[in-house]
Every structure is written in structure tokens, then in C-alpha cells.
């Protein structure tokens, strides 16, 4: 019973993170990549089938492989991250956020953008999408 409950909790965490990551694609201020990485970490503990789907996904899988093997971020993802950070800050500014909020988010977004932009570019991948027993987020 405990094992079944534990697997349910891991699966719930994975699906929840996939949902939040997906919402982050369209909602300013909500990041996608951290949720995707947590989902990739939690999925094998709760559902090997979900883990395989995530790692074999044509859009998500290559990014996960690049991060796991090279600690790299695809150039397109870097550009998108920076554009979305700028867009999010503009939404705050146009929404008349208090100056302190604008300043703090500008500093935070600058730090996040700096981190993302200083990661190596992901090498083109030729992954077949196969998930072996040893594949996991480190």
C-alpha cells in the first residue's frame, strides 16, 4: 500500500510539473524549464511509461537529453527565455507595478537571463528517444 501511495505521489508531482511547465509556455512569469526538469526527475519514480513519453517527446526529449548530457540549453530556447523574461517585465511595467517590484524583478530576470545565456549551446542531437534503465536527471 505504501509503495502504491508513493508511486501515486511521484506520478502526481510529475504530471503537475508537466502541467505547470505547459502553462509556462503561454503565461508570463511562470518558468517552463525548471518544471520540466522536476517532471523528468519524478516521472521514473511514479510511472516508467510517463518517463518514456517525456524523454521520447519530439519537442521536450532533446532538451532534456541536452541538459542531462551536456548541461546545455538549445540556442532557440535561450532566445525564447530572454524574450519571455523581457515580455514579462514589460507586462509588469505596463500594468503599473510599483517601482520596487519593477527593480527587483529586473534584477532577478537579469540573473536568470545571465545564467541561461552562459550555458553552452546544445549540440544537435540524433537521439532515437530510447530510455534505458540508467537514464535519469542528475
PDB file of N, CA, C and O in Angstrom, residues 13-84:
ATOM      1  N   UNK A  13       3.272  14.484  -8.819  1.00  0.00           N
ATOM      2  CA  UNK A  13       4.272  15.549  -8.930  1.00  0.00           C
ATOM      3  C   UNK A  13       4.705  15.723 -10.391  1.00  0.00           C
ATOM      4  O   UNK A  13       4.787  16.848 -10.893  1.00  0.00           O
ATOM      5  N   UNK A  14       4.960  14.618 -11.077  1.00  0.00           N
ATOM      6  CA  UNK A  14       5.399  14.688 -12.476  1.00  0.00           C
ATOM      7  C   UNK A  14       4.325  15.325 -13.360  1.00  0.00           C
ATOM      8  O   UNK A  14       4.608  16.241 -14.133  1.00  0.00           O
ATOM      9  N   UNK A  15       3.092  14.852 -13.246  1.00  0.00           N
ATOM     10  CA  UNK A  15       2.012  15.418 -14.064  1.00  0.00           C
ATOM     11  C   UNK A  15       1.766  16.887 -13.713  1.00  0.00           C
ATOM     12  O   UNK A  15       1.519  17.715 -14.589  1.00  0.00           O
ATOM     13  N   UNK A  16       1.818  17.217 -12.426  1.00  0.00           N
ATOM     14  CA  UNK A  16       1.637  18.606 -12.012  1.00  0.00           C
ATOM     15  C   UNK A  16       2.704  19.516 -12.605  1.00  0.00           C
ATOM     16  O   UNK A  16       2.411  20.612 -13.093  1.00  0.00           O
ATOM     17  N   UNK A  17       3.955  19.045 -12.595  1.00  0.00           N
ATOM     18  CA  UNK A  17       5.049  19.840 -13.167  1.00  0.00           C
ATOM     19  C   UNK A  17       4.936  19.956 -14.679  1.00  0.00           C
ATOM     20  O   UNK A  17       5.238  21.008 -15.247  1.00  0.00           O
ATOM     21  N   UNK A  18       4.487  18.896 -15.329  1.00  0.00           N
ATOM     22  CA  UNK A  18       4.264  18.979 -16.774  1.00  0.00           C
ATOM     23  C   UNK A  18       3.172  20.016 -17.055  1.00  0.00           C
ATOM     24  O   UNK A  18       3.304  20.832 -17.969  1.00  0.00           O
ATOM     25  N   UNK A  19       2.115  19.996 -16.258  1.00  0.00           N
ATOM     26  CA  UNK A  19       1.038  20.976 -16.429  1.00  0.00           C
ATOM     27  C   UNK A  19       1.510  22.404 -16.196  1.00  0.00           C
ATOM     28  O   UNK A  19       1.204  23.308 -16.977  1.00  0.00           O
ATOM     29  N   UNK A  20       2.288  22.616 -15.127  1.00  0.00           N
ATOM     30  CA  UNK A  20       2.800  23.958 -14.847  1.00  0.00           C
ATOM     31  C   UNK A  20       3.784  24.409 -15.922  1.00  0.00           C
ATOM     32  O   UNK A  20       3.785  25.574 -16.328  1.00  0.00           O
ATOM     33  N   UNK A  21       4.618  23.483 -16.377  1.00  0.00           N
ATOM     34  CA  UNK A  21       5.554  23.817 -17.452  1.00  0.00           C
ATOM     35  C   UNK A  21       4.835  24.177 -18.734  1.00  0.00           C
ATOM     36  O   UNK A  21       5.221  25.109 -19.441  1.00  0.00           O
ATOM     37  N   UNK A  22       3.767  23.462 -19.029  1.00  0.00           N
ATOM     38  CA  UNK A  22       2.975  23.754 -20.215  1.00  0.00           C
ATOM     39  C   UNK A  22       2.304  25.119 -20.086  1.00  0.00           C
ATOM     40  O   UNK A  22       2.292  25.905 -21.029  1.00  0.00           O
ATOM     41  N   UNK A  23       1.770  25.402 -18.903  1.00  0.00           N
ATOM     42  CA  UNK A  23       1.160  26.720 -18.672  1.00  0.00           C
ATOM     43  C   UNK A  23       2.208  27.819 -18.806  1.00  0.00           C
ATOM     44  O   UNK A  23       1.906  28.925 -19.275  1.00  0.00           O
ATOM     45  N   UNK A  24       3.444  27.519 -18.412  1.00  0.00           N
ATOM     46  CA  UNK A  24       4.517  28.493 -18.508  1.00  0.00           C
ATOM     47  C   UNK A  24       4.856  28.886 -19.934  1.00  0.00           C
ATOM     48  O   UNK A  24       5.480  29.923 -20.169  1.00  0.00           O
ATOM     49  N   UNK A  25       4.451  28.061 -20.896  1.00  0.00           N
ATOM     50  CA  UNK A  25       4.691  28.410 -22.295  1.00  0.00           C
ATOM     51  C   UNK A  25       3.888  29.624 -22.724  1.00  0.00           C
ATOM     52  O   UNK A  25       4.288  30.346 -23.635  1.00  0.00           O
ATOM     53  N   UNK A  26       2.745  29.838 -22.086  1.00  0.00           N
ATOM     54  CA  UNK A  26       1.874  30.939 -22.504  1.00  0.00           C
ATOM     55  C   UNK A  26       1.668  32.005 -21.434  1.00  0.00           C
ATOM     56  O   UNK A  26       1.146  33.072 -21.735  1.00  0.00           O
ATOM     57  N   UNK A  27       2.071  31.723 -20.200  1.00  0.00           N
ATOM     58  CA  UNK A  27       1.855  32.685 -19.120  1.00  0.00           C
ATOM     59  C   UNK A  27       3.164  33.372 -18.739  1.00  0.00           C
ATOM     60  O   UNK A  27       4.135  32.708 -18.385  1.00  0.00           O
ATOM     61  N   UNK A  28       3.177  34.689 -18.798  1.00  0.00           N
ATOM     62  CA  UNK A  28       4.369  35.402 -18.351  1.00  0.00           C
ATOM     63  C   UNK A  28       4.631  35.119 -16.864  1.00  0.00           C
ATOM     64  O   UNK A  28       3.709  34.854 -16.102  1.00  0.00           O
ATOM     65  N   UNK A  29       5.853  35.151 -16.468  1.00  0.00           N
ATOM     66  CA  UNK A  29       6.320  34.965 -15.089  1.00  0.00           C
ATOM     67  C   UNK A  29       6.332  33.523 -14.617  1.00  0.00           C
ATOM     68  O   UNK A  29       6.769  33.244 -13.511  1.00  0.00           O
ATOM     69  N   UNK A  30       5.832  32.593 -15.409  1.00  0.00           N
ATOM     70  CA  UNK A  30       5.833  31.186 -14.997  1.00  0.00           C
ATOM     71  C   UNK A  30       6.869  30.435 -15.837  1.00  0.00           C
ATOM     72  O   UNK A  30       6.718  30.304 -17.045  1.00  0.00           O
ATOM     73  N   UNK A  31       7.941  29.946 -15.203  1.00  0.00           N
ATOM     74  CA  UNK A  31       9.002  29.293 -15.974  1.00  0.00           C
ATOM     75  C   UNK A  31       8.582  27.901 -16.453  1.00  0.00           C
ATOM     76  O   UNK A  31       7.753  27.250 -15.848  1.00  0.00           O
ATOM     77  N   UNK A  32       9.182  27.463 -17.525  1.00  0.00           N
ATOM     78  CA  UNK A  32       8.879  26.145 -18.087  1.00  0.00           C
ATOM     79  C   UNK A  32       9.957  25.130 -17.742  1.00  0.00           C
ATOM     80  O   UNK A  32       9.664  24.031 -17.267  1.00  0.00           O
ATOM     81  N   UNK A  33      11.203  25.483 -17.970  1.00  0.00           N
ATOM     82  CA  UNK A  33      12.307  24.523 -17.850  1.00  0.00           C
ATOM     83  C   UNK A  33      12.434  23.900 -16.461  1.00  0.00           C
ATOM     84  O   UNK A  33      12.574  22.683 -16.358  1.00  0.00           O
ATOM     85  N   UNK A  34      12.393  24.674 -15.374  1.00  0.00           N
ATOM     86  CA  UNK A  34      12.527  24.017 -14.057  1.00  0.00           C
ATOM     87  C   UNK A  34      11.439  22.978 -13.807  1.00  0.00           C
ATOM     88  O   UNK A  34      11.715  21.909 -13.256  1.00  0.00           O
ATOM     89  N   UNK A  35      10.224  23.268 -14.225  1.00  0.00           N
ATOM     90  CA  UNK A  35       9.135  22.303 -14.041  1.00  0.00           C
ATOM     91  C   UNK A  35       9.365  21.063 -14.896  1.00  0.00           C
ATOM     92  O   UNK A  35       9.087  19.942 -14.474  1.00  0.00           O
ATOM     93  N   UNK A  36       9.876  21.262 -16.088  1.00  0.00           N
ATOM     94  CA  UNK A  36      10.168  20.133 -16.969  1.00  0.00           C
ATOM     95  C   UNK A  36      11.255  19.242 -16.364  1.00  0.00           C
ATOM     96  O   UNK A  36      11.154  18.020 -16.383  1.00  0.00           O
ATOM     97  N   UNK A  37      12.277  19.847 -15.793  1.00  0.00           N
ATOM     98  CA  UNK A  37      13.352  19.069 -15.174  1.00  0.00           C
ATOM     99  C   UNK A  37      12.854  18.292 -13.953  1.00  0.00           C
ATOM    100  O   UNK A  37      13.237  17.143 -13.744  1.00  0.00           O
ATOM    101  N   UNK A  38      12.001  18.915 -13.158  1.00  0.00           N
ATOM    102  CA  UNK A  38      11.434  18.205 -11.994  1.00  0.00           C
ATOM    103  C   UNK A  38      10.551  17.057 -12.462  1.00  0.00           C
ATOM    104  O   UNK A  38      10.595  15.955 -11.902  1.00  0.00           O
ATOM    105  N   UNK A  39       9.767  17.288 -13.512  1.00  0.00           N
ATOM    106  CA  UNK A  39       8.919  16.215 -14.051  1.00  0.00           C
ATOM    107  C   UNK A  39       9.774  15.050 -14.547  1.00  0.00           C
ATOM    108  O   UNK A  39       9.444  13.887 -14.302  1.00  0.00           O
ATOM    109  N   UNK A  40      10.879  15.356 -15.218  1.00  0.00           N
ATOM    110  CA  UNK A  40      11.763  14.296 -15.722  1.00  0.00           C
ATOM    111  C   UNK A  40      12.423  13.532 -14.579  1.00  0.00           C
ATOM    112  O   UNK A  40      12.719  12.351 -14.710  1.00  0.00           O
ATOM    113  N   UNK A  41      12.633  14.197 -13.469  1.00  0.00           N
ATOM    114  CA  UNK A  41      13.223  13.554 -12.286  1.00  0.00           C
ATOM    115  C   UNK A  41      12.196  12.683 -11.563  1.00  0.00           C
ATOM    116  O   UNK A  41      12.495  11.580 -11.120  1.00  0.00           O
ATOM    117  N   UNK A  42      10.962  13.171 -11.462  1.00  0.00           N
ATOM    118  CA  UNK A  42       9.931  12.471 -10.695  1.00  0.00           C
ATOM    119  C   UNK A  42       9.238  11.351 -11.478  1.00  0.00           C
ATOM    120  O   UNK A  42       8.825  10.350 -10.884  1.00  0.00           O
ATOM    121  N   UNK A  43       9.103  11.506 -12.773  1.00  0.00           N
ATOM    122  CA  UNK A  43       8.339  10.549 -13.576  1.00  0.00           C
ATOM    123  C   UNK A  43       8.823   9.104 -13.454  1.00  0.00           C
ATOM    124  O   UNK A  43       7.986   8.203 -13.278  1.00  0.00           O
ATOM    125  N   UNK A  44      10.124   8.814 -13.529  1.00  0.00           N
ATOM    126  CA  UNK A  44      10.538   7.403 -13.435  1.00  0.00           C
ATOM    127  C   UNK A  44      10.180   6.761 -12.097  1.00  0.00           C
ATOM    128  O   UNK A  44       9.993   5.553 -12.024  1.00  0.00           O
ATOM    129  N   UNK A  45      10.067   7.560 -11.055  1.00  0.00           N
ATOM    130  CA  UNK A  45       9.724   7.031  -9.738  1.00  0.00           C
ATOM    131  C   UNK A  45       8.245   6.675  -9.620  1.00  0.00           C
ATOM    132  O   UNK A  45       7.859   5.861  -8.797  1.00  0.00           O
ATOM    133  N   UNK A  46       7.413   7.314 -10.456  1.00  0.00           N
ATOM    134  CA  UNK A  46       5.983   7.080 -10.375  1.00  0.00           C
ATOM    135  C   UNK A  46       5.387   6.345 -11.552  1.00  0.00           C
ATOM    136  O   UNK A  46       4.416   5.611 -11.407  1.00  0.00           O
ATOM    137  N   UNK A  47       5.976   6.551 -12.723  1.00  0.00           N
ATOM    138  CA  UNK A  47       5.419   5.934 -13.921  1.00  0.00           C
ATOM    139  C   UNK A  47       6.491   5.825 -14.998  1.00  0.00           C
ATOM    140  O   UNK A  47       6.776   6.807 -15.695  1.00  0.00           O
ATOM    141  N   UNK A  48       7.069   4.649 -15.164  1.00  0.00           N
ATOM    142  CA  UNK A  48       8.054   4.477 -16.237  1.00  0.00           C
ATOM    143  C   UNK A  48       7.482   4.827 -17.616  1.00  0.00           C
ATOM    144  O   UNK A  48       8.193   5.351 -18.460  1.00  0.00           O
ATOM    145  N   UNK A  49       6.211   4.588 -17.805  1.00  0.00           N
ATOM    146  CA  UNK A  49       5.582   4.916 -19.087  1.00  0.00           C
ATOM    147  C   UNK A  49       5.576   6.430 -19.320  1.00  0.00           C
ATOM    148  O   UNK A  49       5.891   6.908 -20.414  1.00  0.00           O
ATOM    149  N   UNK A  50       5.259   7.203 -18.284  1.00  0.00           N
ATOM    150  CA  UNK A  50       5.285   8.659 -18.384  1.00  0.00           C
ATOM    151  C   UNK A  50       6.719   9.144 -18.630  1.00  0.00           C
ATOM    152  O   UNK A  50       6.945  10.049 -19.432  1.00  0.00           O
ATOM    153  N   UNK A  51       7.694   8.537 -17.954  1.00  0.00           N
ATOM    154  CA  UNK A  51       9.096   8.916 -18.146  1.00  0.00           C
ATOM    155  C   UNK A  51       9.522   8.678 -19.589  1.00  0.00           C
ATOM    156  O   UNK A  51      10.166   9.534 -20.207  1.00  0.00           O
ATOM    157  N   UNK A  52       9.158   7.529 -20.137  1.00  0.00           N
ATOM    158  CA  UNK A  52       9.491   7.240 -21.535  1.00  0.00           C
ATOM    159  C   UNK A  52       8.855   8.270 -22.463  1.00  0.00           C
ATOM    160  O   UNK A  52       9.486   8.767 -23.385  1.00  0.00           O
ATOM    161  N   UNK A  53       7.585   8.594 -22.211  1.00  0.00           N
ATOM    162  CA  UNK A  53       6.887   9.583 -23.041  1.00  0.00           C
ATOM    163  C   UNK A  53       7.619  10.919 -22.995  1.00  0.00           C
ATOM    164  O   UNK A  53       7.828  11.560 -24.030  1.00  0.00           O
ATOM    165  N   UNK A  54       7.998  11.340 -21.800  1.00  0.00           N
ATOM    166  CA  UNK A  54       8.658  12.625 -21.630  1.00  0.00           C
ATOM    167  C   UNK A  54      10.008  12.657 -22.343  1.00  0.00           C
ATOM    168  O   UNK A  54      10.319  13.588 -23.084  1.00  0.00           O
ATOM    169  N   UNK A  55      10.824  11.613 -22.143  1.00  0.00           N
ATOM    170  CA  UNK A  55      12.153  11.563 -22.744  1.00  0.00           C
ATOM    171  C   UNK A  55      12.107  11.326 -24.250  1.00  0.00           C
ATOM    172  O   UNK A  55      13.030  11.685 -24.966  1.00  0.00           O
ATOM    173  N   UNK A  56      11.035  10.704 -24.754  1.00  0.00           N
ATOM    174  CA  UNK A  56      10.905  10.440 -26.188  1.00  0.00           C
ATOM    175  C   UNK A  56      10.107  11.521 -26.918  1.00  0.00           C
ATOM    176  O   UNK A  56       9.995  11.479 -28.133  1.00  0.00           O
ATOM    177  N   UNK A  57       9.556  12.453 -26.173  1.00  0.00           N
ATOM    178  CA  UNK A  57       8.740  13.503 -26.783  1.00  0.00           C
ATOM    179  C   UNK A  57       9.577  14.270 -27.808  1.00  0.00           C
ATOM    180  O   UNK A  57      10.713  14.646 -27.540  1.00  0.00           O
ATOM    181  N   UNK A  58       9.023  14.505 -29.000  1.00  0.00           N
ATOM    182  CA  UNK A  58       9.825  15.154 -30.049  1.00  0.00           C
ATOM    183  C   UNK A  58      10.267  16.577 -29.701  1.00  0.00           C
ATOM    184  O   UNK A  58      11.308  17.025 -30.165  1.00  0.00           O
ATOM    185  N   UNK A  59       9.527  17.306 -28.884  1.00  0.00           N
ATOM    186  CA  UNK A  59       9.894  18.677 -28.533  1.00  0.00           C
ATOM    187  C   UNK A  59      10.643  18.747 -27.205  1.00  0.00           C
ATOM    188  O   UNK A  59      11.549  19.542 -27.041  1.00  0.00           O
ATOM    189  N   UNK A  60      10.234  17.936 -26.233  1.00  0.00           N
ATOM    190  CA  UNK A  60      10.807  18.020 -24.886  1.00  0.00           C
ATOM    191  C   UNK A  60      12.028  17.128 -24.706  1.00  0.00           C
ATOM    192  O   UNK A  60      12.965  17.492 -23.991  1.00  0.00           O
ATOM    193  N   UNK A  61      12.025  15.970 -25.340  1.00  0.00           N
ATOM    194  CA  UNK A  61      13.095  14.993 -25.168  1.00  0.00           C
ATOM    195  C   UNK A  61      14.487  15.510 -25.493  1.00  0.00           C
ATOM    196  O   UNK A  61      15.404  15.371 -24.683  1.00  0.00           O
ATOM    197  N   UNK A  62      14.695  16.138 -26.657  1.00  0.00           N
ATOM    198  CA  UNK A  62      16.036  16.630 -26.975  1.00  0.00           C
ATOM    199  C   UNK A  62      16.564  17.651 -25.963  1.00  0.00           C
ATOM    200  O   UNK A  62      17.747  17.663 -25.646  1.00  0.00           O
ATOM    201  N   UNK A  63      15.680  18.495 -25.456  1.00  0.00           N
ATOM    202  CA  UNK A  63      16.102  19.467 -24.446  1.00  0.00           C
ATOM    203  C   UNK A  63      16.529  18.765 -23.171  1.00  0.00           C
ATOM    204  O   UNK A  63      17.549  19.125 -22.558  1.00  0.00           O
ATOM    205  N   UNK A  64      15.775  17.760 -22.758  1.00  0.00           N
ATOM    206  CA  UNK A  64      16.139  17.001 -21.556  1.00  0.00           C
ATOM    207  C   UNK A  64      17.475  16.283 -21.744  1.00  0.00           C
ATOM    208  O   UNK A  64      18.326  16.289 -20.854  1.00  0.00           O
ATOM    209  N   UNK A  65      17.665  15.675 -22.894  1.00  0.00           N
ATOM    210  CA  UNK A  65      18.923  14.975 -23.172  1.00  0.00           C
ATOM    211  C   UNK A  65      20.100  15.950 -23.180  1.00  0.00           C
ATOM    212  O   UNK A  65      21.171  15.653 -22.646  1.00  0.00           O
ATOM    213  N   UNK A  66      19.906  17.119 -23.794  1.00  0.00           N
ATOM    214  CA  UNK A  66      20.983  18.111 -23.853  1.00  0.00           C
ATOM    215  C   UNK A  66      21.370  18.559 -22.450  1.00  0.00           C
ATOM    216  O   UNK A  66      22.554  18.707 -22.134  1.00  0.00           O
ATOM    217  N   UNK A  67      20.382  18.776 -21.602  1.00  0.00           N
ATOM    218  CA  UNK A  67      20.688  19.209 -20.236  1.00  0.00           C
ATOM    219  C   UNK A  67      21.385  18.094 -19.461  1.00  0.00           C
ATOM    220  O   UNK A  67      22.372  18.329 -18.775  1.00  0.00           O
ATOM    221  N   UNK A  68      20.885  16.886 -19.582  1.00  0.00           N
ATOM    222  CA  UNK A  68      21.455  15.778 -18.821  1.00  0.00           C
ATOM    223  C   UNK A  68      22.887  15.477 -19.248  1.00  0.00           C
ATOM    224  O   UNK A  68      23.757  15.261 -18.410  1.00  0.00           O
ATOM    225  N   UNK A  69      23.141  15.465 -20.527  1.00  0.00           N
ATOM    226  CA  UNK A  69      24.437  15.023 -21.020  1.00  0.00           C
ATOM    227  C   UNK A  69      25.465  16.140 -21.164  1.00  0.00           C
ATOM    228  O   UNK A  69      26.657  15.896 -21.044  1.00  0.00           O
ATOM    229  N   UNK A  70      25.006  17.370 -21.419  1.00  0.00           N
ATOM    230  CA  UNK A  70      25.951  18.456 -21.689  1.00  0.00           C
ATOM    231  C   UNK A  70      25.776  19.655 -20.770  1.00  0.00           C
ATOM    232  O   UNK A  70      26.548  20.603 -20.864  1.00  0.00           O
ATOM    233  N   UNK A  71      24.729  19.635 -19.953  1.00  0.00           N
ATOM    234  CA  UNK A  71      24.352  20.816 -19.171  1.00  0.00           C
ATOM    235  C   UNK A  71      24.221  22.016 -20.108  1.00  0.00           C
ATOM    236  O   UNK A  71      24.656  23.126 -19.816  1.00  0.00           O
ATOM    237  N   UNK A  72      23.610  21.751 -21.262  1.00  0.00           N
ATOM    238  CA  UNK A  72      23.495  22.748 -22.316  1.00  0.00           C
ATOM    239  C   UNK A  72      22.029  23.074 -22.586  1.00  0.00           C
ATOM    240  O   UNK A  72      21.137  22.282 -22.287  1.00  0.00           O
ATOM    241  N   UNK A  73      21.818  24.252 -23.151  1.00  0.00           N
ATOM    242  CA  UNK A  73      20.477  24.719 -23.489  1.00  0.00           C
ATOM    243  C   UNK A  73      20.466  25.058 -24.980  1.00  0.00           C
ATOM    244  O   UNK A  73      21.370  25.750 -25.462  1.00  0.00           O
ATOM    245  N   UNK A  74      19.475  24.567 -25.716  1.00  0.00           N
ATOM    246  CA  UNK A  74      19.411  24.902 -27.146  1.00  0.00           C
ATOM    247  C   UNK A  74      19.338  26.417 -27.361  1.00  0.00           C
ATOM    248  O   UNK A  74      18.705  27.134 -26.581  1.00  0.00           O
ATOM    249  N   UNK A  75      19.977  26.882 -28.400  1.00  0.00           N
ATOM    250  CA  UNK A  75      20.031  28.331 -28.683  1.00  0.00           C
ATOM    251  C   UNK A  75      18.630  28.918 -28.810  1.00  0.00           C
ATOM    252  O   UNK A  75      18.349  30.011 -28.320  1.00  0.00           O
ATOM    253  N   UNK A  76      17.735  28.195 -29.452  1.00  0.00           N
ATOM    254  CA  UNK A  76      16.353  28.679 -29.624  1.00  0.00           C
ATOM    255  C   UNK A  76      15.671  28.864 -28.269  1.00  0.00           C
ATOM    256  O   UNK A  76      14.955  29.841 -28.050  1.00  0.00           O
ATOM    257  N   UNK A  77      15.912  27.939 -27.344  1.00  0.00           N
ATOM    258  CA  UNK A  77      15.328  28.040 -26.005  1.00  0.00           C
ATOM    259  C   UNK A  77      15.906  29.229 -25.248  1.00  0.00           C
ATOM    260  O   UNK A  77      15.192  29.898 -24.490  1.00  0.00           O
ATOM    261  N   UNK A  78      17.181  29.502 -25.455  1.00  0.00           N
ATOM    262  CA  UNK A  78      17.799  30.667 -24.812  1.00  0.00           C
ATOM    263  C   UNK A  78      17.129  31.953 -25.279  1.00  0.00           C
ATOM    264  O   UNK A  78      16.767  32.814 -24.473  1.00  0.00           O
ATOM    265  N   UNK A  79      16.992  32.065 -26.600  1.00  0.00           N
ATOM    266  CA  UNK A  79      16.360  33.268 -27.151  1.00  0.00           C
ATOM    267  C   UNK A  79      14.933  33.419 -26.638  1.00  0.00           C
ATOM    268  O   UNK A  79      14.517  34.516 -26.241  1.00  0.00           O
ATOM    269  N   UNK A  80      14.203  32.327 -26.646  1.00  0.00           N
ATOM    270  CA  UNK A  80      12.814  32.368 -26.182  1.00  0.00           C
ATOM    271  C   UNK A  80      12.749  32.762 -24.711  1.00  0.00           C
ATOM    272  O   UNK A  80      11.900  33.574 -24.312  1.00  0.00           O
ATOM    273  N   UNK A  81      13.642  32.224 -23.893  1.00  0.00           N
ATOM    274  CA  UNK A  81      13.654  32.556 -22.467  1.00  0.00           C
ATOM    275  C   UNK A  81      13.890  34.044 -22.257  1.00  0.00           C
ATOM    276  O   UNK A  81      13.191  34.697 -21.463  1.00  0.00           O
ATOM    277  N   UNK A  82      14.857  34.602 -22.955  1.00  0.00           N
ATOM    278  CA  UNK A  82      15.163  36.026 -22.790  1.00  0.00           C
ATOM    279  C   UNK A  82      13.993  36.885 -23.277  1.00  0.00           C
ATOM    280  O   UNK A  82      13.602  37.852 -22.607  1.00  0.00           O
ATOM    281  N   UNK A  83      13.404  36.529 -24.402  1.00  0.00           N
ATOM    282  CA  UNK A  83      12.255  37.285 -24.920  1.00  0.00           C
ATOM    283  C   UNK A  83      11.088  37.227 -23.932  1.00  0.00           C
ATOM    284  O   UNK A  83      10.447  38.247 -23.655  1.00  0.00           O
ATOM    285  N   UNK A  84      10.830  36.051 -23.370  1.00  0.00           N
ATOM    286  CA  UNK A  84       9.720  35.933 -22.422  1.00  0.00           C
ATOM    287  C   UNK A  84      10.004  36.669 -21.116  1.00  0.00           C
ATOM    288  O   UNK A  84       9.090  37.233 -20.505  1.00  0.00           O
TER     289      UNK A  84
END
